[in-house]
Short mmCIF file of C-alpha atoms in Angstrom, two decimals:
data_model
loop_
_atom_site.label_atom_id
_atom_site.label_comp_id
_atom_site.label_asym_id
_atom_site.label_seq_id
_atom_site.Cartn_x
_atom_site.Cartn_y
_atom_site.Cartn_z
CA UNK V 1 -12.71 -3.73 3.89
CA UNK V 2 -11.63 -7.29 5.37
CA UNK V 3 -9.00 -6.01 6.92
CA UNK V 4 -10.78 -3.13 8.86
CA UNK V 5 -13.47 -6.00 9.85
CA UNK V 6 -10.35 -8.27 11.12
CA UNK V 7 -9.30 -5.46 12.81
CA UNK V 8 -12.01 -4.93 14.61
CA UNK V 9 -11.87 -8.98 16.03
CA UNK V 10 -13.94 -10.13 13.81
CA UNK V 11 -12.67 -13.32 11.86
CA UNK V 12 -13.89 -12.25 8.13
CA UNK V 13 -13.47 -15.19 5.29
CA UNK V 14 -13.14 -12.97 1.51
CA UNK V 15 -15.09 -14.97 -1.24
CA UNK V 16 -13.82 -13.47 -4.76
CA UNK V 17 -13.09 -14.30 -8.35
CA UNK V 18 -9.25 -12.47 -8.43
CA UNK V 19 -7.63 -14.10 -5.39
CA UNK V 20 -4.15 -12.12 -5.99
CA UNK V 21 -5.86 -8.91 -5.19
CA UNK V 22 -7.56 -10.37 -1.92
CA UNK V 23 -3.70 -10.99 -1.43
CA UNK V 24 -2.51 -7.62 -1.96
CA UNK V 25 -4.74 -5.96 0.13
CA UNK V 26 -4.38 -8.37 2.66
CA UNK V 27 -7.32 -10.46 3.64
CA UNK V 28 -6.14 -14.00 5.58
CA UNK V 29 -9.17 -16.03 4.83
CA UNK V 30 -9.58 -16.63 1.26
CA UNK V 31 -11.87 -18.30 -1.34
CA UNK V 32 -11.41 -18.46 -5.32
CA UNK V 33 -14.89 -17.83 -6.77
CA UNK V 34 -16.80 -18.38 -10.03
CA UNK V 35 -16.55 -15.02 -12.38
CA UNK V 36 -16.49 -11.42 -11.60
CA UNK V 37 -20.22 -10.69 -12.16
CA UNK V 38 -21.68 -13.89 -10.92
CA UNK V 39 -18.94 -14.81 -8.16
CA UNK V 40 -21.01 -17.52 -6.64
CA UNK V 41 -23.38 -18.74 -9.51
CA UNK V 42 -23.02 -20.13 -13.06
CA UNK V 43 -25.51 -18.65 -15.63
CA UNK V 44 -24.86 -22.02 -17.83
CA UNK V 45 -26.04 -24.00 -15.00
CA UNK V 46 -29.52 -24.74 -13.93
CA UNK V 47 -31.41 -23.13 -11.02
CA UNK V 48 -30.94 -26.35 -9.01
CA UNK V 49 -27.37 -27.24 -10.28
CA UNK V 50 -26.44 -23.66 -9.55
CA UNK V 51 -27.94 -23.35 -5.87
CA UNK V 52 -25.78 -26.72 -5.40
CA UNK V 53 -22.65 -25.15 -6.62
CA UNK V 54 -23.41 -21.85 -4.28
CA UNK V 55 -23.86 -24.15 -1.52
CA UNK V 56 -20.44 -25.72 -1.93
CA UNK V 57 -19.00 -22.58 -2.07
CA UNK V 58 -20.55 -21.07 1.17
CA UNK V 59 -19.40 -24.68 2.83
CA UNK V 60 -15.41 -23.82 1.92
CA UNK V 61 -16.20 -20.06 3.16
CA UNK V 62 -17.54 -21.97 6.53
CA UNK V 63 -14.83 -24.22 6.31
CA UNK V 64 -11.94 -21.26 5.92
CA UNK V 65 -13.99 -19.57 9.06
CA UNK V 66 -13.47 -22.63 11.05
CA UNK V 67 -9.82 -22.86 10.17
CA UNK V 68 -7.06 -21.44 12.29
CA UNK V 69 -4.60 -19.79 10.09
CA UNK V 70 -1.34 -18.04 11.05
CA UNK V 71 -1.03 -16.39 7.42
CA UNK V 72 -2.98 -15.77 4.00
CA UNK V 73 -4.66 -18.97 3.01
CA UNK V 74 -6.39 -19.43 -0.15
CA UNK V 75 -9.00 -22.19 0.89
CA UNK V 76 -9.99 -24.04 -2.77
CA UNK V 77 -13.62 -25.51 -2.76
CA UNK V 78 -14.22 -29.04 -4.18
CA UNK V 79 -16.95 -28.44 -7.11
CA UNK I 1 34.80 29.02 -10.95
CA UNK I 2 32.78 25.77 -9.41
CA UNK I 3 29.84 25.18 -7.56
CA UNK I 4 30.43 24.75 -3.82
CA UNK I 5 28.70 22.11 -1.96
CA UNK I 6 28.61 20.98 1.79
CA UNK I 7 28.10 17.32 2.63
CA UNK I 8 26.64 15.88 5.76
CA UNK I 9 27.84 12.26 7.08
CA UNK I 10 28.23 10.48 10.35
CA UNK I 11 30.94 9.13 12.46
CA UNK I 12 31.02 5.62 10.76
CA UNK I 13 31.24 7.85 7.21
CA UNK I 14 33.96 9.55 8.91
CA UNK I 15 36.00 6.78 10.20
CA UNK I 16 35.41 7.99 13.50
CA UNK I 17 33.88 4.82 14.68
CA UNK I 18 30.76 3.05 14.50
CA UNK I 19 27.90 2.41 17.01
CA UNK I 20 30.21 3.48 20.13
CA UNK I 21 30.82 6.57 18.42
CA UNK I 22 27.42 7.65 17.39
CA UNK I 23 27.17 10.29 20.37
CA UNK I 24 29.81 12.60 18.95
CA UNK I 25 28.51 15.68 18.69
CA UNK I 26 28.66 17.56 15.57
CA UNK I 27 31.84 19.03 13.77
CA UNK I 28 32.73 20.68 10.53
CA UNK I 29 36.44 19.91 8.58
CA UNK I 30 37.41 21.52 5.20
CA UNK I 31 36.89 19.76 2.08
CA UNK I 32 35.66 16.24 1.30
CA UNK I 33 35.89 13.35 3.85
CA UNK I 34 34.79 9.89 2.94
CA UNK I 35 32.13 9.60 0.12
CA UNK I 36 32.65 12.83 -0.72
CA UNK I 37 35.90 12.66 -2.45
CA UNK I 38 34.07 10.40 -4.88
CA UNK I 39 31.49 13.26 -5.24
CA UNK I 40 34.01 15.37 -6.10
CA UNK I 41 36.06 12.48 -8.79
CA UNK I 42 32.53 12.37 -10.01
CA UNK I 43 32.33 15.86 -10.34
CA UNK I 44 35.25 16.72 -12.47
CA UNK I 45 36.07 19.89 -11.03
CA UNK I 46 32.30 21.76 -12.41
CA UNK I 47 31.50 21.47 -8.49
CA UNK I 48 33.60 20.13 -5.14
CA UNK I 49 32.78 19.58 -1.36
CA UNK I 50 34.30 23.15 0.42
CA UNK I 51 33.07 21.43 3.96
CA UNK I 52 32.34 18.50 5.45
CA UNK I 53 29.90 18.00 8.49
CA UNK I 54 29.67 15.47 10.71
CA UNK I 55 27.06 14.51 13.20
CA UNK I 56 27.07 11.28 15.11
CA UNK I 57 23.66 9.28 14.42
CA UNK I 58 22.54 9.14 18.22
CA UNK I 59 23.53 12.76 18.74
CA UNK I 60 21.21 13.69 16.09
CA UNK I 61 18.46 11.28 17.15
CA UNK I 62 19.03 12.41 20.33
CA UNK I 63 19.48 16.47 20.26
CA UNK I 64 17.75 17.07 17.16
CA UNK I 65 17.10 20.31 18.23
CA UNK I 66 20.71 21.37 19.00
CA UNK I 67 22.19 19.67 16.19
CA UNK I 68 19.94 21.22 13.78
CA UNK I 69 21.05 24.90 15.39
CA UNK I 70 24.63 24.16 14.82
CA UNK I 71 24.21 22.68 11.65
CA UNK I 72 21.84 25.55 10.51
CA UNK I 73 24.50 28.08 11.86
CA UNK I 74 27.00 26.33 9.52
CA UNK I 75 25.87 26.43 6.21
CA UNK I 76 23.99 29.31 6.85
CA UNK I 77 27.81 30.97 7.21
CA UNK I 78 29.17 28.84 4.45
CA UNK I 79 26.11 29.47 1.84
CA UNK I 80 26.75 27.00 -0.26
CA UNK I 81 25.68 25.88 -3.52
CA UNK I 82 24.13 23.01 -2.48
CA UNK I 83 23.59 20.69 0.48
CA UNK I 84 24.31 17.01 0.66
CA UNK I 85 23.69 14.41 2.69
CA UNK I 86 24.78 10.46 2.70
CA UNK I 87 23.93 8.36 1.00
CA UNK I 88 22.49 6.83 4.16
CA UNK I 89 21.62 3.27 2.82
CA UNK I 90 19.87 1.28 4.84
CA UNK I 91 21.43 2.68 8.37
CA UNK I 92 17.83 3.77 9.94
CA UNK I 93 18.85 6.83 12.30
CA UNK I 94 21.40 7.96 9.69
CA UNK I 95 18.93 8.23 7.20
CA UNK I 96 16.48 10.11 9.70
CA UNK I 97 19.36 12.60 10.36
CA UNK I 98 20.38 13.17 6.17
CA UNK I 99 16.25 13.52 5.57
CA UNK I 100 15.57 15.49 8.45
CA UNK I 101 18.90 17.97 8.28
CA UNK I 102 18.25 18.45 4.43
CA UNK I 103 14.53 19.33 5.10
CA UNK I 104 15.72 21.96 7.79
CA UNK I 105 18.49 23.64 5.30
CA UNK I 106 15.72 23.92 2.35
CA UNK I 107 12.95 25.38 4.36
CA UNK I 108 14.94 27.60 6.60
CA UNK I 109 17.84 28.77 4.42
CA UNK I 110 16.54 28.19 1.10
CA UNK I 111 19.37 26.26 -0.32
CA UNK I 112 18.79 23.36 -2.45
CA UNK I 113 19.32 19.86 -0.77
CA UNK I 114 20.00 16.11 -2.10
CA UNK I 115 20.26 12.95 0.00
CA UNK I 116 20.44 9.05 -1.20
CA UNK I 117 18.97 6.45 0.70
CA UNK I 118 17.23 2.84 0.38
CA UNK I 119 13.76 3.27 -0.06
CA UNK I 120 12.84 1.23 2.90
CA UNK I 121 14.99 3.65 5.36
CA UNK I 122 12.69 5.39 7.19
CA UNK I 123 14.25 8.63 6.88
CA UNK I 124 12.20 7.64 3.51
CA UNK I 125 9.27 9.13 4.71
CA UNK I 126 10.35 12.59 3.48
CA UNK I 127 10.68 11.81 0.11
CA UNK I 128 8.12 13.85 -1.01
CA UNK I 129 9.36 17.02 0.53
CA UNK I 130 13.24 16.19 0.03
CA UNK I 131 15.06 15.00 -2.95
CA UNK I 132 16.25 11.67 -2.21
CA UNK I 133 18.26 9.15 -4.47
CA UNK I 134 17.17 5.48 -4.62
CA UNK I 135 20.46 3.19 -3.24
CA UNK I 136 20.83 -0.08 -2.41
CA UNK I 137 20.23 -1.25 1.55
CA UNK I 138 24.50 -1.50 1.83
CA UNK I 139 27.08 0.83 1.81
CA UNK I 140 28.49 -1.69 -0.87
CA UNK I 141 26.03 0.35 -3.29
CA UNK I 142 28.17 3.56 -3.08
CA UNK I 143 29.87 3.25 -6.34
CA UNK I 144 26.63 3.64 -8.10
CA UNK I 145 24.77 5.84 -5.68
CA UNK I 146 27.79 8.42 -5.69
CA UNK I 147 27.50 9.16 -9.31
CA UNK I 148 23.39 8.92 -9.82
CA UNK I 149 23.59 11.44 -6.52
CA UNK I 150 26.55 13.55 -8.52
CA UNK I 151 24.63 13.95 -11.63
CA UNK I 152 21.53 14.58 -9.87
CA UNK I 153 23.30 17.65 -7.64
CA UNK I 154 25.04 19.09 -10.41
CA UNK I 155 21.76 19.49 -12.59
CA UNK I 156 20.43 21.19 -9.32
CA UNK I 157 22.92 23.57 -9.37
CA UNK I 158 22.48 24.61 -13.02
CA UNK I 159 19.11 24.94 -12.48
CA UNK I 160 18.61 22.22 -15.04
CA UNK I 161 15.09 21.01 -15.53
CA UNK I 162 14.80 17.46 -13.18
CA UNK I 163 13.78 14.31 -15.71
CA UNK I 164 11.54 11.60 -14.11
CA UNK I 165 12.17 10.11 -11.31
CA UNK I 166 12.96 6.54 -13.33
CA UNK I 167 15.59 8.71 -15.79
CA UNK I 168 17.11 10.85 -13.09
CA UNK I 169 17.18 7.83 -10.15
CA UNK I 170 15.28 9.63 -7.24
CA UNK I 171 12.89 8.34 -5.57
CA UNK I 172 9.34 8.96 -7.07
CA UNK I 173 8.42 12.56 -5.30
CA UNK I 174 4.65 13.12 -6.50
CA UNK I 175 5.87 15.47 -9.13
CA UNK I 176 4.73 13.78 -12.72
CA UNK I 177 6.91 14.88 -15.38
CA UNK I 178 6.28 14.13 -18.86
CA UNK I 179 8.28 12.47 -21.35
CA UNK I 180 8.81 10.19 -24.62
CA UNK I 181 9.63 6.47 -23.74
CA UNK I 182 11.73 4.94 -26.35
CA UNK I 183 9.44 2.02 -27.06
CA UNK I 184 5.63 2.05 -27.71
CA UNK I 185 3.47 0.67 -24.82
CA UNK I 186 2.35 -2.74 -26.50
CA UNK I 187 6.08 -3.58 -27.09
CA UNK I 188 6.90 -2.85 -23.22
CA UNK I 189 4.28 -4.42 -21.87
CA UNK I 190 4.85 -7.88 -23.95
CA UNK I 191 8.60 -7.52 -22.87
CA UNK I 192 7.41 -7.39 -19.45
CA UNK I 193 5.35 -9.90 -19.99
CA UNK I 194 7.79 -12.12 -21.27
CA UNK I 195 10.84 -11.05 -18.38
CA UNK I 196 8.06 -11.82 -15.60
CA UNK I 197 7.47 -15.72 -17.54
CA UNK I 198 10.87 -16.13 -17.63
CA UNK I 199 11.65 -15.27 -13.76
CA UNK I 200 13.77 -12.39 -14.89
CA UNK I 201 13.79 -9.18 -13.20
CA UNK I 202 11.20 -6.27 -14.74
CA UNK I 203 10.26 -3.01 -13.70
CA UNK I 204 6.34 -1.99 -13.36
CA UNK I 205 5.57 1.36 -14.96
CA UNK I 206 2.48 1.16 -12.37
CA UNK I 207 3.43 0.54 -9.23
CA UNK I 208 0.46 -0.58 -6.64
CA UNK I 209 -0.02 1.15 -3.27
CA UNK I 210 1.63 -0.50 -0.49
CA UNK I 211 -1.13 -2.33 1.88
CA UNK I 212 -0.29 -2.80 5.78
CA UNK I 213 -1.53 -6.21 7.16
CA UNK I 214 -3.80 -7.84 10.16
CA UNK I 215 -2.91 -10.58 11.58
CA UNK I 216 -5.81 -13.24 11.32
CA UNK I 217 -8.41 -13.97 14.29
CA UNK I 218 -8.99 -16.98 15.97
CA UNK I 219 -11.29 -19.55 13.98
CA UNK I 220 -15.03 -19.95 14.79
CA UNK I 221 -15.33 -22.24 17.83
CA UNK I 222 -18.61 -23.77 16.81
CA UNK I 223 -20.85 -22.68 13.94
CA UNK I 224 -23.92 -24.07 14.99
CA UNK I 225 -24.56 -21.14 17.64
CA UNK I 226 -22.46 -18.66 15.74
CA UNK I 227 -24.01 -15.43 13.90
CA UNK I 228 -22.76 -14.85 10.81
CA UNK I 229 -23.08 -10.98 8.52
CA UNK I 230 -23.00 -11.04 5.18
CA UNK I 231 -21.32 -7.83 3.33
CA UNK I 232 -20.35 -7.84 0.00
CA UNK I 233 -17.87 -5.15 -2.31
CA UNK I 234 -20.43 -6.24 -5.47
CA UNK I 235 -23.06 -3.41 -4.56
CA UNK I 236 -26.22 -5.43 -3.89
CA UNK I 237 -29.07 -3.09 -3.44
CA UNK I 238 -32.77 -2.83 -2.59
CA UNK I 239 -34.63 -2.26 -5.53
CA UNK I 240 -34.05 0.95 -7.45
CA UNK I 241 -31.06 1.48 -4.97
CA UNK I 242 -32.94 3.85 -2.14
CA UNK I 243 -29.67 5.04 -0.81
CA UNK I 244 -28.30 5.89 -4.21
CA UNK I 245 -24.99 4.43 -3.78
CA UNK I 246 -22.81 5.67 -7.14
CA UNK I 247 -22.03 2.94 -9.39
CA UNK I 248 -18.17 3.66 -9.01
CA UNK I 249 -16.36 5.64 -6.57
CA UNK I 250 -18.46 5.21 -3.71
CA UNK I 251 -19.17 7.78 -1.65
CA UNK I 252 -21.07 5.77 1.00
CA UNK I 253 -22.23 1.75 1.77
CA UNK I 254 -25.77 0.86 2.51
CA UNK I 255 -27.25 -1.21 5.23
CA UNK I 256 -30.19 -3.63 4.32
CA UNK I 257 -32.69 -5.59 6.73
CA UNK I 258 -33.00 -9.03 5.64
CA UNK I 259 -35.47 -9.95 7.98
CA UNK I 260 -37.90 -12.58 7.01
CA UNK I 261 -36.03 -12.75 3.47
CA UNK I 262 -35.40 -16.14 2.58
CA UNK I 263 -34.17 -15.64 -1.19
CA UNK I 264 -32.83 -12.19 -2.94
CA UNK I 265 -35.34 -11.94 -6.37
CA UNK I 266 -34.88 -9.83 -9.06
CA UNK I 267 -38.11 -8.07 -8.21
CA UNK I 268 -36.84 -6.81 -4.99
CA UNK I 269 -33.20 -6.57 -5.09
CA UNK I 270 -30.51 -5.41 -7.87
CA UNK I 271 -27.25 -4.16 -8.15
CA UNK I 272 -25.65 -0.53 -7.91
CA UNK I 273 -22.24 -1.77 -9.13
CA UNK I 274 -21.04 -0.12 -12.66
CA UNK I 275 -17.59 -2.41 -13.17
CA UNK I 276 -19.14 -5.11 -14.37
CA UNK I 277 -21.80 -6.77 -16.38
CA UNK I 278 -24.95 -6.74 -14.20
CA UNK I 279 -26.98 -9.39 -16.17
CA UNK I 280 -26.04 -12.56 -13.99
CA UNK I 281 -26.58 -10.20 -10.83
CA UNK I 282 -29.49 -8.81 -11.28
CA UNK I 283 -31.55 -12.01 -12.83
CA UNK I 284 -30.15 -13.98 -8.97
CA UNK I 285 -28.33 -11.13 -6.54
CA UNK I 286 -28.19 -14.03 -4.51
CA UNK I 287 -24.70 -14.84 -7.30
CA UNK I 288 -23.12 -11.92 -5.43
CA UNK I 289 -24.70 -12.53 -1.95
CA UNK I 290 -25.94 -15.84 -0.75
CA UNK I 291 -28.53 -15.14 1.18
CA UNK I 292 -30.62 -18.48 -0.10
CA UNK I 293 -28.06 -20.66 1.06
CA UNK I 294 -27.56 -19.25 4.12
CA UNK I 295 -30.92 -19.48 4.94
CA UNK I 296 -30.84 -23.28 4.61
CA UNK I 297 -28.11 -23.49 6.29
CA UNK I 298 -29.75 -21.54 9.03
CA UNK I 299 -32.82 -23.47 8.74
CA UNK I 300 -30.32 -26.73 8.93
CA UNK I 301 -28.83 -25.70 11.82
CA UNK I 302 -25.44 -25.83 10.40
CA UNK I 303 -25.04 -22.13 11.85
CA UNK I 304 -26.17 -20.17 14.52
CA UNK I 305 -27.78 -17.25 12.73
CA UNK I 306 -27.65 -15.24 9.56
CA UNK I 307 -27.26 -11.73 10.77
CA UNK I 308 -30.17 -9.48 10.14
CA UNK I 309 -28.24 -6.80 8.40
CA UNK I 310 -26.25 -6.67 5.21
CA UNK I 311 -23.62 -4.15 4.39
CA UNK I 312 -22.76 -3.36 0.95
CA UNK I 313 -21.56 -0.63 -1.36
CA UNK I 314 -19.42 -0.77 -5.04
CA UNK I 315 -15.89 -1.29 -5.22
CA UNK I 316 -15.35 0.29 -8.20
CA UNK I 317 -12.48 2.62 -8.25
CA UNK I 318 -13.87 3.13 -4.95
CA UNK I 319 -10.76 5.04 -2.65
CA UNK I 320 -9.05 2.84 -0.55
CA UNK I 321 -9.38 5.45 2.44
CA UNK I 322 -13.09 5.21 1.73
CA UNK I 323 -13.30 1.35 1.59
CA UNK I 324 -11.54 1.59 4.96
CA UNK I 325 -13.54 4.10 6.45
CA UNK I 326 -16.75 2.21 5.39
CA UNK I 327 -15.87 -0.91 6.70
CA UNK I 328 -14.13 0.28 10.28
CA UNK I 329 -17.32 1.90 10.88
CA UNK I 330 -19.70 -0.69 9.87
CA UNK I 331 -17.32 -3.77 11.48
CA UNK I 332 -18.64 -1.77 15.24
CA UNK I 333 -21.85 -2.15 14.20
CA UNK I 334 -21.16 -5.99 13.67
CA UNK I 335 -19.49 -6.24 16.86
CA UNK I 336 -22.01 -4.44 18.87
CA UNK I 337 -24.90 -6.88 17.21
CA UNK I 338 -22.18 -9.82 18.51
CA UNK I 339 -21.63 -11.21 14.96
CA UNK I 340 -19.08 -13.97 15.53
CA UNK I 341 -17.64 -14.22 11.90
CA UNK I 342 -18.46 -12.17 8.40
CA UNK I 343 -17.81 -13.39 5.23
CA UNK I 344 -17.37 -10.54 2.12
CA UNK I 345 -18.13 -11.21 -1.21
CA UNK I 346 -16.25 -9.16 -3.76
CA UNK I 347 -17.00 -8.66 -7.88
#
């Protein structure tokens, strides 16, 4: 699905838990997530903690979208 | 009395010549020229090459029609056992002519056909309506395509039953075939394992489908006025999931107004997806789409805009061709509503 939205012109960033896949199918923009069923929250965590971690995950995702890249980048957040 | 087989090579095969040669037009000799007379060593007599034809690769590329006639004509005349063609390697028009001439002699004359090629020749294309033999990219491979594609021919010509394509060295053809491995799966997979840590060379039983890639768009210029969509893989629904989108193999995606929604709750939103645990998801859907941080961010001024609509559906053993059809269609929409960037969540 990121590739058809790429394809369309659309820069696309691809936020997920197992980067290699994102690889394989080809998305250029990529974050590393949490877990599979809570990619961008932590259960353990607090509400507040939690919202902060989101947050700093959504910031890389900005970030990545703001990047020029010539070729699949994996774009780590700092938690 | 032994099975009589025609081969099919080009000029370079033929010592003719090589690129400044490739027009010749096509000719038939008796008996094997070239790679053929280690078909026939390989052979031992149970089968040999009565006729050789020879087709320069341009000529072919170029009068396909013709060549085709005059080919046809020939082993039409000669009915032979069996028709061969290459190996082709890597050579890219070659490989088009052995694919392409062996296709033409199964469906119109009904004789069985065999060609070798690398697997990234495009004449590769056909190797799910031609037999085709897996070589190396150079013709330094011949010494082990010639026998693979000997074996291979002379079970054809028995009528033998084929064994998979990993035991029998064609290229996989769609056809499954069933048979006994020699180890139990645990023990190949930890062998596997243990090739793949050490950098050795292994051999997947499950190979994954080739992807074709999209070069990357420019960055966002400035976020502050930019409008950003949200769409997510992790199938993030309205409550009780209005569109009923399947919780795996998607048949469809849904589009949501987020209007005036500042936070996804558990009262009003969910998830459809059935490939994972939905606990974390549907306590805070805002774990699989952001939506509260966006909003601040909005409200910040950090971007422009959080788009209005959300796409989502499951990718769950979703089909590729439906994941691409979903997301072609909905990426107009976001162009059309001048969304300058989407990011996509994914379980």
């Amino acid at each position: 699905m990121v590739k058809e939205i790429e394809r369309a012109g659309i820069p696309v960033v691809h936020m997920c838990t197992v980067t290699p896949i994102s690889m394989t199918v080809g998305a250029n923009r990529i974050v590393p997530t949490i877990a599979i069923p809570h990619p961008l929250g932590n259960p353990a965590l607090t509400h507040e903690e939690e919202k902060v971690l989101r947050r700093k995950l959504v910031e890389t995702a900005l970030q990545a979208l703001t990047t020029e890249v010539e070729d699949q980048t994996i774009f780590e957040p700092k938690l | 009395m032994s099975f009589r087989v025609v081969h099919y090579i080009n000029q370079f095969f033929a010592q003719i010549g090589g690129e400044e040669m490739a027009h010749v037009a096509p000719e038939k000799r008796e008996g094997p020229v070239g790679p053929g007379a280690a078909l026939n060593t390989a052979w031992k007599g149970e089968a040999e090459v009565v006729t050789t034809i020879i087709c320069g690769d341009s000529y072919f590329a170029e009068h396909e029609k013709d060549a085709k006639e005059q080919i046809l004509a020939w082993v039409k005349e000669l009915n032979p056992d069996l028709f061969i063609a290459g190996p082709a390697f890597n050579a890219g028009r070659y490989g088009y002519a052995c694919a392409n001439i062996c296709k033409a002699v199964q469906d119109e004359l009904g004789i069985k056909v065999l060609t070798g090629m690398y697997e990234e020749n495009p004449g590769a294309d056909l190797k799910e309506k031609v037999l085709m033999v897996a070589t190396t990219n150079s013709a330094a491979g011949m010494r082990k395509a010639a026998p693979t594609m000997a074996a291979l021919a002379l079970k054809l010509m028995k009528g033998e039953e084929l064994g998979a394509s990993c035991e029998d060295g064609y290229m996989p053809n769609g056809v499954r075939r069933n048979f006994f491995e020699k180890e139990r799966g645990s023990t190949r997979a930890v062998k596997m394992l243990l090739n793949k840590l050490a950098g050795k060379p292994f051999t997947t039983e499950y190979p994954m489908p080739s992807f074709d890639r999209v070069p990357p768009n420019p960055a966002v210029k400035d976020l502050s006025k930019a409008t950003i969509a949200l769409c997510t893989s992790g199938g993030i629904v309205p409550k009780g999931n209005p569109d009923h989108i399947e919780s795996s193999s998607a048949s469809h995606y849904g589009e949501y107004d987020i209007t005036g929604v500042m936070d996804l709750t558990s009262d009003k939103y969910e998830t459809a997806h059935g490939g994972y645990d939905p606990v974390y998801a549907n306590e805070d859907p805002d774990r699989v789409l952001p939506v509260d941080v966006m909003r601040d961010l909005e409200k910040e001024g950090k971007i422009g805009k959080l788009h209005n609509l959300f796409y989502t559906t499951v990718g769950n053993g979703t089909a590729v061709a439906s994941a691409k059809k979903f997301a072609a269609e909905y990426a107009q929409k976001l162009l059309s509503a001048g969304v300058d960037a989407v990011i996509m969540t994914s379980t």
